[in-house]
Amino acid sequence: MTSPILVTCARGIGPFLQEEVKALGFPAVPVSESSLETRGTLADTMKLNLWLRTAHRVLLQIHQCAAADADALYAELRAFPWEDLLHADGYVCITSSVANPSIRDPRFANLRVKDAIVDRMQETCGRRPDSGPERQDAVIHLVWQGRIAKLYVDTSGDALNRRNYRKNPLQAPMMETLAAACVLASPWRGRGAFVNPMCGSGTLAIEAALIAAGIAPGSLRRNFGFMHVKSYREADWKALRPMPPSPHSPNLPRIIATDISAKAIEAARSNARNAGVENRIEFGVCDFRETPVPPGGGVVVFNPEYGERLGNEKALEPTYKAIGDFLKQKCGGYNGYVFTGHLGLAKKIGLRSSRRIILYNARIECRLLEFEMYAGSRDP
Ligand SMILES: C[S@@+](CC[C@H](N)C(=O)[O-])C[C@H]1O[C@@H](n2cnc3c(N)ncnc32)[C@H](O)[C@@H]1O
């Protein structure tokens, strides 16, 4: 039997997530700027967790009820058969998103959900799971809006941006899911070159390599929330996981990642190794102006600093101007992208953008600017 599944993402990423969910053969109805609803079973959530590159969490609905206040919610949830879902000797974490007028602190709602679960299990099993903030075991998520309370199994557990490859994040790394959205916003799907000057810890290049190689981002993780509910069968998960592709397959696109900092390249290389794509990326330490741009076209993506600290902006203006010059002079036949949180600096690029996509880096509203560089504009 299928149930509603809520898939969440960072603000702005919704349209890319919707495409991904549909491409996996599921319906996808937007619910908010940062979530959509689909339908399926626990096995379907495994597939979504395995393959979605831009999703934050995959939440499988298990119950819906009306509850005016916390006592009513407790009574409703005390009657739910938690013993069929959770291991009595396990561990459960309760999370929530609450907009009910009787609740001032969502932690109180979490506490009442936890009380209902453990009281019910103590009564029916004679034992009860431990509970706390860790997301390594079962996670139950409450969405309570007005009188309507919906209970979900958070089948992801830890958020899906934690792919497990970025052991060395350096400063200001892009979230893996955001980097994947930037790649998916471009036409690049493994044909032509992918060039990422100023690559930092390598997130954009690594996500591009995972896409080109058809590597499921979830295959890099060992633990998911769905593994901790009673109906989970390891054999189903194993059957779903694809064989890792050969790192030596022919017709590989060129993926080039450079940074002026040797430390950044060391980190990027080790992150790429963890992701199983080190052999697919050509790394180099250089000023971005020296980054090689292969003939034949492709995509070039910049994520320069954007001066979060006061006074930094002025110092960054020549860099943005030089990015514009680089695109104009070296990137004919390419689609150029600049991801930045500073519109004033973006103007210094000095090129007319063909698309401006609003995306959020944590809470900062950013733009992914697209520049179409025609083949004739390349310097000889
Ligand atoms: C905002 S970070 C990029 C973060 C990256 N997207 C990630 O996920 O880790 C900007 C990077 O630009 C690099 N950088 C700054 N000036 C540079 C220059 N002139 N040439 C090349 N790289 C430069 C910095 O070393 C830093 O790693």
Coordinates of C-alpha atoms and ligand atoms in Angstrom, one line a residue:
M1 CA 0.0 0.0 0.0
T2 CA 1.3 3.4 -0.9
S3 CA 1.4 6.5 1.4
P4 CA 2.1 10.1 0.9
I5 CA 5.8 11.0 0.9
L6 CA 7.1 14.5 1.6
V7 CA 10.4 15.3 0.0
T8 CA 12.1 18.4 1.3
C9 CA 14.9 20.6 -0.1
A10 CA 16.6 23.9 0.4
R11 CA 14.6 27.0 -0.8
G12 CA 14.9 27.6 -4.5
I13 CA 15.9 24.0 -5.3
G14 CA 12.2 22.9 -5.7
P15 CA 12.0 22.9 -9.5
F16 CA 15.2 20.8 -9.8
L17 CA 14.0 18.3 -7.2
Q18 CA 10.6 18.1 -9.0
E19 CA 12.5 17.1 -12.2
E20 CA 14.5 14.5 -10.4
V21 CA 11.5 12.9 -8.7
K22 CA 9.6 12.8 -12.0
A23 CA 12.6 11.3 -13.8
L24 CA 12.6 8.4 -11.2
G25 CA 9.0 7.7 -12.2
F26 CA 7.1 9.3 -9.2
P27 CA 4.5 12.0 -9.2
A28 CA 5.7 15.3 -7.8
V29 CA 3.3 17.9 -6.5
P30 CA 4.9 21.1 -5.1
V31 CA 3.8 21.8 -1.5
S32 CA 5.9 24.7 -0.6
E33 CA 9.1 26.5 -1.7
S34 CA 11.1 23.8 -0.1
S35 CA 9.0 20.6 -0.3
L36 CA 6.9 18.5 -2.7
E37 CA 4.6 15.5 -2.2
T38 CA 4.8 12.1 -3.9
R39 CA 3.5 8.7 -3.1
G40 CA 5.0 5.3 -2.4
T41 CA 6.1 2.6 -0.1
L42 CA 9.1 2.2 2.2
A43 CA 11.0 0.5 -0.7
D44 CA 10.2 3.6 -2.8
T45 CA 11.8 5.8 -0.1
M46 CA 14.9 3.7 -0.5
K47 CA 15.1 4.5 -4.2
L48 CA 14.5 8.2 -3.5
N49 CA 17.1 8.3 -0.8
L50 CA 19.6 6.5 -3.1
W51 CA 19.1 8.6 -6.2
L52 CA 17.9 12.1 -5.4
R53 CA 20.8 14.6 -5.7
T54 CA 19.0 17.8 -4.6
A55 CA 16.7 16.5 -1.8
H56 CA 17.2 17.2 1.9
R57 CA 15.0 14.6 3.4
V58 CA 12.5 11.9 2.4
L59 CA 9.6 11.6 4.9
L60 CA 7.1 8.7 4.7
Q61 CA 3.7 9.5 6.2
I62 CA 2.5 6.9 8.7
H63 CA -0.4 8.7 10.4
Q64 CA -2.6 11.7 10.3
C65 CA -5.0 13.0 13.0
A66 CA -6.7 16.0 14.3
A67 CA -5.3 17.4 17.6
A68 CA -6.2 20.8 19.2
D69 CA -3.5 20.7 21.8
A70 CA -0.6 18.6 23.2
D71 CA -2.9 16.4 25.4
A72 CA -5.1 15.6 22.4
L73 CA -2.0 14.8 20.4
Y74 CA -0.6 12.5 23.2
A75 CA -4.0 10.6 23.4
E76 CA -4.1 10.1 19.6
L77 CA -0.5 8.9 19.4
R78 CA -0.8 6.7 22.4
A79 CA -3.4 4.7 20.4
F80 CA -1.0 4.3 17.4
P81 CA 0.6 0.8 17.1
W82 CA 4.3 2.0 17.4
E83 CA 5.3 -1.5 18.3
D84 CA 4.7 -2.5 14.7
L85 CA 7.0 0.2 13.4
L86 CA 9.9 0.6 16.0
H87 CA 12.3 -1.8 17.7
A88 CA 11.6 -1.8 21.4
D89 CA 15.4 -2.1 22.1
G90 CA 16.2 0.7 19.6
Y91 CA 16.5 4.4 19.8
V92 CA 14.2 7.1 18.5
C93 CA 14.7 10.8 17.8
I94 CA 11.7 13.1 17.5
T95 CA 11.8 16.2 15.2
S96 CA 9.0 18.5 14.3
S97 CA 7.7 21.5 12.4
V98 CA 4.9 23.0 14.4
A99 CA 2.4 25.8 13.8
N100 CA -0.3 25.1 16.4
P101 CA -1.6 28.0 18.5
S102 CA -1.4 26.0 21.8
I103 CA 2.4 25.3 21.3
R104 CA 4.9 28.0 22.1
D105 CA 8.0 25.7 22.1
P106 CA 8.1 22.9 19.5
R107 CA 10.3 20.9 21.9
F108 CA 7.2 20.5 24.0
A109 CA 5.4 18.9 21.1
N110 CA 8.4 16.6 20.5
L111 CA 8.3 15.6 24.2
R112 CA 4.7 14.7 24.0
V113 CA 5.2 12.6 20.9
K114 CA 8.1 10.8 22.6
D115 CA 6.0 10.2 25.7
A116 CA 3.2 8.7 23.7
I117 CA 5.6 6.4 21.8
V118 CA 7.5 5.1 24.9
D119 CA 4.4 4.8 27.0
R120 CA 2.7 2.8 24.3
M121 CA 5.7 0.5 23.8
Q122 CA 6.3 0.0 27.5
E123 CA 2.7 -1.1 27.8
T124 CA 2.7 -3.4 24.7
C125 CA 6.3 -4.7 24.7
G126 CA 7.3 -4.4 28.3
R127 CA 10.3 -2.4 27.0
R128 CA 10.8 0.9 25.3
P129 CA 13.3 2.5 23.0
D130 CA 15.8 5.1 24.3
S131 CA 15.3 8.6 22.8
G132 CA 17.4 11.7 22.2
P133 CA 18.7 14.1 19.6
E134 CA 20.9 11.7 17.5
R135 CA 19.6 10.9 14.0
Q136 CA 21.6 7.7 13.6
D137 CA 18.6 5.4 14.3
A138 CA 14.9 5.8 13.9
V139 CA 13.6 9.4 13.4
I140 CA 9.9 10.3 13.7
H141 CA 9.0 13.7 12.3
L142 CA 5.8 15.6 13.3
V143 CA 4.2 18.3 11.0
W144 CA 1.5 20.0 13.0
Q145 CA -0.4 22.8 11.3
G146 CA -3.5 24.1 13.0
R147 CA -5.4 21.1 14.2
I148 CA -3.9 18.6 11.7
A149 CA -1.0 16.6 12.8
K150 CA 0.9 14.3 10.4
L151 CA 3.5 11.8 11.5
Y152 CA 6.3 10.7 9.3
V153 CA 9.2 8.3 9.4
D154 CA 12.2 10.4 8.4
T155 CA 13.6 7.7 6.1
S156 CA 16.8 9.8 5.5
G157 CA 17.9 10.2 9.1
D158 CA 20.9 12.5 8.6
A159 CA 20.1 15.1 5.9
L160 CA 20.9 13.8 2.4
N161 CA 23.5 16.6 1.7
R162 CA 25.7 14.5 4.0
R163 CA 27.0 12.3 1.3
N164 CA 29.9 11.1 3.3
Y165 CA 32.6 12.1 0.9
R166 CA 33.5 15.6 2.3
K167 CA 35.7 14.8 5.2
N168 CA 37.6 18.0 4.5
P169 CA 35.2 20.9 3.9
L170 CA 37.6 23.9 4.2
Q171 CA 35.9 27.3 4.5
A172 CA 32.6 28.3 3.0
P173 CA 31.9 25.0 1.1
M174 CA 28.8 24.7 -0.9
M175 CA 26.2 22.2 0.3
E176 CA 26.4 19.1 -1.8
T177 CA 22.7 19.3 -2.7
L178 CA 23.1 23.0 -3.7
A179 CA 26.1 22.1 -5.9
A180 CA 24.1 19.3 -7.5
A181 CA 21.3 21.8 -8.2
C182 CA 23.8 24.2 -9.9
V183 CA 25.1 21.4 -12.1
L184 CA 21.5 20.3 -12.9
A185 CA 20.6 23.9 -13.8
S186 CA 23.2 23.8 -16.5
P187 CA 22.7 21.7 -19.7
W188 CA 25.7 19.6 -18.7
R189 CA 25.0 15.9 -18.4
G190 CA 28.4 14.5 -19.2
R191 CA 29.0 15.8 -22.7
G192 CA 31.6 18.5 -23.3
A193 CA 33.9 19.7 -20.6
F194 CA 33.0 20.8 -17.1
V195 CA 35.4 23.4 -15.8
N196 CA 35.4 24.6 -12.2
P197 CA 38.0 27.3 -11.4
M198 CA 38.1 28.4 -7.7
C199 CA 36.9 24.9 -6.8
G200 CA 37.6 25.1 -3.1
S201 CA 36.9 21.7 -1.6
G202 CA 35.7 20.5 -5.0
T203 CA 32.0 20.1 -4.3
L204 CA 30.8 21.3 -7.8
A205 CA 33.3 19.1 -9.7
I206 CA 32.6 16.1 -7.5
E207 CA 28.8 16.4 -8.0
A208 CA 29.4 16.9 -11.8
A209 CA 31.5 13.7 -11.8
L210 CA 28.9 11.7 -9.9
I211 CA 26.2 12.9 -12.4
A212 CA 28.4 12.0 -15.4
A213 CA 29.3 8.6 -14.0
G214 CA 25.7 7.8 -13.0
I215 CA 26.8 7.2 -9.4
A216 CA 23.9 7.3 -7.0
P217 CA 24.8 9.9 -4.3
G218 CA 23.1 7.6 -1.6
S219 CA 25.5 4.7 -2.6
L220 CA 28.2 6.7 -0.7
R221 CA 26.4 6.5 2.6
R222 CA 26.1 3.6 5.1
N223 CA 23.2 4.7 7.2
F224 CA 19.7 5.9 6.5
G225 CA 16.6 6.4 8.7
F226 CA 14.7 3.6 6.8
M227 CA 17.2 1.0 8.1
H228 CA 15.8 1.4 11.6
V229 CA 12.2 0.5 11.1
K230 CA 10.9 -3.0 11.6
S231 CA 9.7 -3.6 8.0
Y232 CA 13.2 -2.8 6.6
R233 CA 14.8 -5.8 4.7
E234 CA 18.5 -5.4 4.0
A235 CA 18.1 -7.6 0.9
D236 CA 15.7 -5.1 -0.7
W237 CA 18.3 -2.3 -0.2
K238 CA 21.1 -4.4 -1.6
A239 CA 19.0 -5.3 -4.6
L240 CA 18.4 -1.6 -5.3
R241 CA 22.0 -0.5 -5.1
P242 CA 23.6 -0.4 -8.5
M243 CA 27.1 -1.8 -9.2
P244 CA 29.7 0.9 -9.1
P245 CA 30.7 2.0 -12.6
S246 CA 34.2 1.3 -13.8
P247 CA 36.5 4.3 -13.2
H248 CA 38.1 3.5 -16.6
S249 CA 35.0 3.6 -18.8
P250 CA 35.7 5.2 -22.3
N251 CA 34.3 8.5 -23.5
L252 CA 34.7 10.2 -20.1
P253 CA 34.1 13.9 -20.2
R254 CA 36.9 16.2 -19.0
I255 CA 36.2 17.6 -15.6
I256 CA 38.8 20.3 -14.6
A257 CA 38.9 21.7 -11.1
T258 CA 41.5 24.3 -10.1
D259 CA 42.1 26.6 -7.1
I260 CA 44.8 29.1 -6.2
S261 CA 45.2 27.3 -2.8
A262 CA 47.3 24.1 -2.7
K263 CA 45.5 23.2 0.5
A264 CA 42.1 23.5 -1.2
I265 CA 43.2 21.2 -4.0
E266 CA 44.6 18.7 -1.5
A267 CA 41.2 18.7 0.2
A268 CA 39.3 18.5 -3.1
R269 CA 41.3 15.6 -4.2
S270 CA 40.8 13.7 -1.0
N271 CA 37.1 14.4 -1.1
A272 CA 36.9 13.2 -4.7
R273 CA 38.8 10.0 -3.6
N274 CA 36.1 9.4 -0.9
A275 CA 33.4 9.8 -3.6
G276 CA 35.1 7.4 -5.9
V277 CA 35.7 10.0 -8.6
E278 CA 39.3 11.1 -8.1
N279 CA 40.3 9.5 -11.5
R280 CA 37.6 11.4 -13.3
I281 CA 38.7 15.0 -12.3
E282 CA 41.8 16.8 -13.4
F283 CA 43.0 18.9 -10.5
G284 CA 45.4 21.9 -10.7
V285 CA 46.8 24.6 -8.4
C286 CA 46.6 27.9 -10.3
D287 CA 45.0 31.4 -10.4
F288 CA 41.6 31.0 -12.1
R289 CA 42.9 33.0 -15.1
E290 CA 45.3 30.1 -15.9
T291 CA 42.6 27.4 -15.8
P292 CA 42.7 25.3 -19.0
V293 CA 39.5 25.5 -21.0
P294 CA 39.4 22.6 -23.5
P295 CA 38.1 23.4 -27.0
G296 CA 34.7 22.0 -28.0
G297 CA 32.5 23.7 -25.4
G298 CA 30.8 22.7 -22.2
V299 CA 30.1 24.3 -18.9
V300 CA 32.3 26.5 -16.7
V301 CA 31.1 27.2 -13.1
F302 CA 32.5 29.8 -10.7
N303 CA 31.7 30.1 -7.0
P304 CA 33.9 33.0 -6.0
E305 CA 33.9 34.5 -2.5
Y306 CA 31.3 37.3 -2.1
G307 CA 32.6 39.3 0.8
E308 CA 30.6 38.3 3.8
R309 CA 32.8 40.5 5.9
L310 CA 32.5 44.3 5.7
G311 CA 34.9 46.0 3.4
N312 CA 35.7 42.8 1.5
E313 CA 33.5 43.7 -1.5
K314 CA 35.7 46.5 -2.8
A315 CA 38.7 44.1 -2.8
L316 CA 36.7 41.5 -4.7
E317 CA 35.6 43.8 -7.5
P318 CA 38.7 43.2 -9.8
T319 CA 38.2 39.4 -9.3
Y320 CA 34.6 39.6 -10.6
K321 CA 35.7 41.8 -13.5
A322 CA 38.4 39.3 -14.3
I323 CA 35.9 36.4 -14.2
G324 CA 33.9 38.3 -16.9
D325 CA 37.1 38.8 -19.0
F326 CA 38.0 35.1 -18.6
L327 CA 34.5 34.0 -19.8
K328 CA 34.7 36.4 -22.7
Q329 CA 38.2 35.6 -23.8
K330 CA 38.6 31.9 -23.0
C331 CA 35.1 30.3 -22.9
G332 CA 33.6 30.7 -26.4
G333 CA 31.2 27.8 -27.0
Y334 CA 30.6 27.4 -23.2
N335 CA 27.8 28.1 -20.9
G336 CA 29.3 30.1 -18.0
Y337 CA 27.8 30.2 -14.5
V338 CA 28.7 32.3 -11.5
F339 CA 27.1 31.5 -8.2
T340 CA 27.3 34.5 -5.9
G341 CA 25.4 36.1 -2.9
H342 CA 26.4 39.6 -3.9
L343 CA 24.5 41.3 -6.7
G344 CA 26.6 44.4 -6.7
L345 CA 29.7 42.3 -7.3
A346 CA 27.9 40.3 -9.9
K347 CA 27.5 43.5 -11.9
K348 CA 31.2 43.8 -12.1
I349 CA 31.3 40.7 -14.3
G350 CA 30.3 43.1 -17.1
L351 CA 28.3 40.5 -19.1
R352 CA 24.6 40.2 -19.7
S353 CA 23.2 37.1 -18.0
S354 CA 20.8 34.9 -19.9
R355 CA 19.3 33.4 -16.7
R356 CA 19.3 34.4 -13.1
I357 CA 18.2 31.6 -10.8
I358 CA 17.5 32.4 -7.1
L359 CA 19.1 29.8 -4.8
Y360 CA 19.8 30.0 -1.1
N361 CA 23.2 29.3 0.5
A362 CA 22.1 28.6 4.1
R363 CA 20.1 31.8 4.7
I364 CA 21.8 34.0 2.1
E365 CA 19.8 34.7 -1.0
C366 CA 22.1 34.0 -3.9
R367 CA 22.0 34.0 -7.7
L368 CA 23.2 31.4 -10.1
L369 CA 23.9 33.6 -13.2
E370 CA 24.1 32.1 -16.6
F371 CA 26.2 33.5 -19.4
E372 CA 26.0 32.1 -22.9
M373 CA 29.4 32.5 -24.5
Y374 CA 29.1 32.1 -28.3
A375 CA 31.8 30.2 -30.1
G376 CA 32.9 33.2 -32.1
S377 CA 33.7 35.1 -28.9
R378 CA 36.6 32.8 -28.0
D379 CA 40.1 34.4 -28.4
P380 CA 42.3 32.5 -30.9
Ligands
LIG1 C1 33.7 30.3 -2.0 S1 35.1 29.3 -2.2 C2 34.6 28.0 -3.2 C3 33.9 26.9 -2.4 C4 33.6 25.7 -3.2 N1 32.4 25.8 -4.1 C5 33.3 24.5 -2.3 O1 32.2 23.9 -2.3 O2 34.2 24.2 -1.5 C6 36.2 30.2 -3.3 C7 37.5 29.6 -3.6 O3 38.1 30.5 -4.5 C8 39.6 30.4 -4.3 N2 40.2 31.6 -5.0 C9 40.2 32.9 -4.5 N3 40.9 33.6 -5.4 C10 41.3 32.9 -6.4 C11 42.0 33.1 -7.6 N4 42.5 34.3 -7.9 N5 42.3 32.1 -8.4 C12 41.8 30.8 -8.1 N6 41.1 30.5 -7.0 C13 40.9 31.5 -6.1 C14 39.7 30.3 -2.9 O4 41.0 29.6 -2.6 C15 38.5 29.4 -2.5 O5 38.9 28.1 -2.4

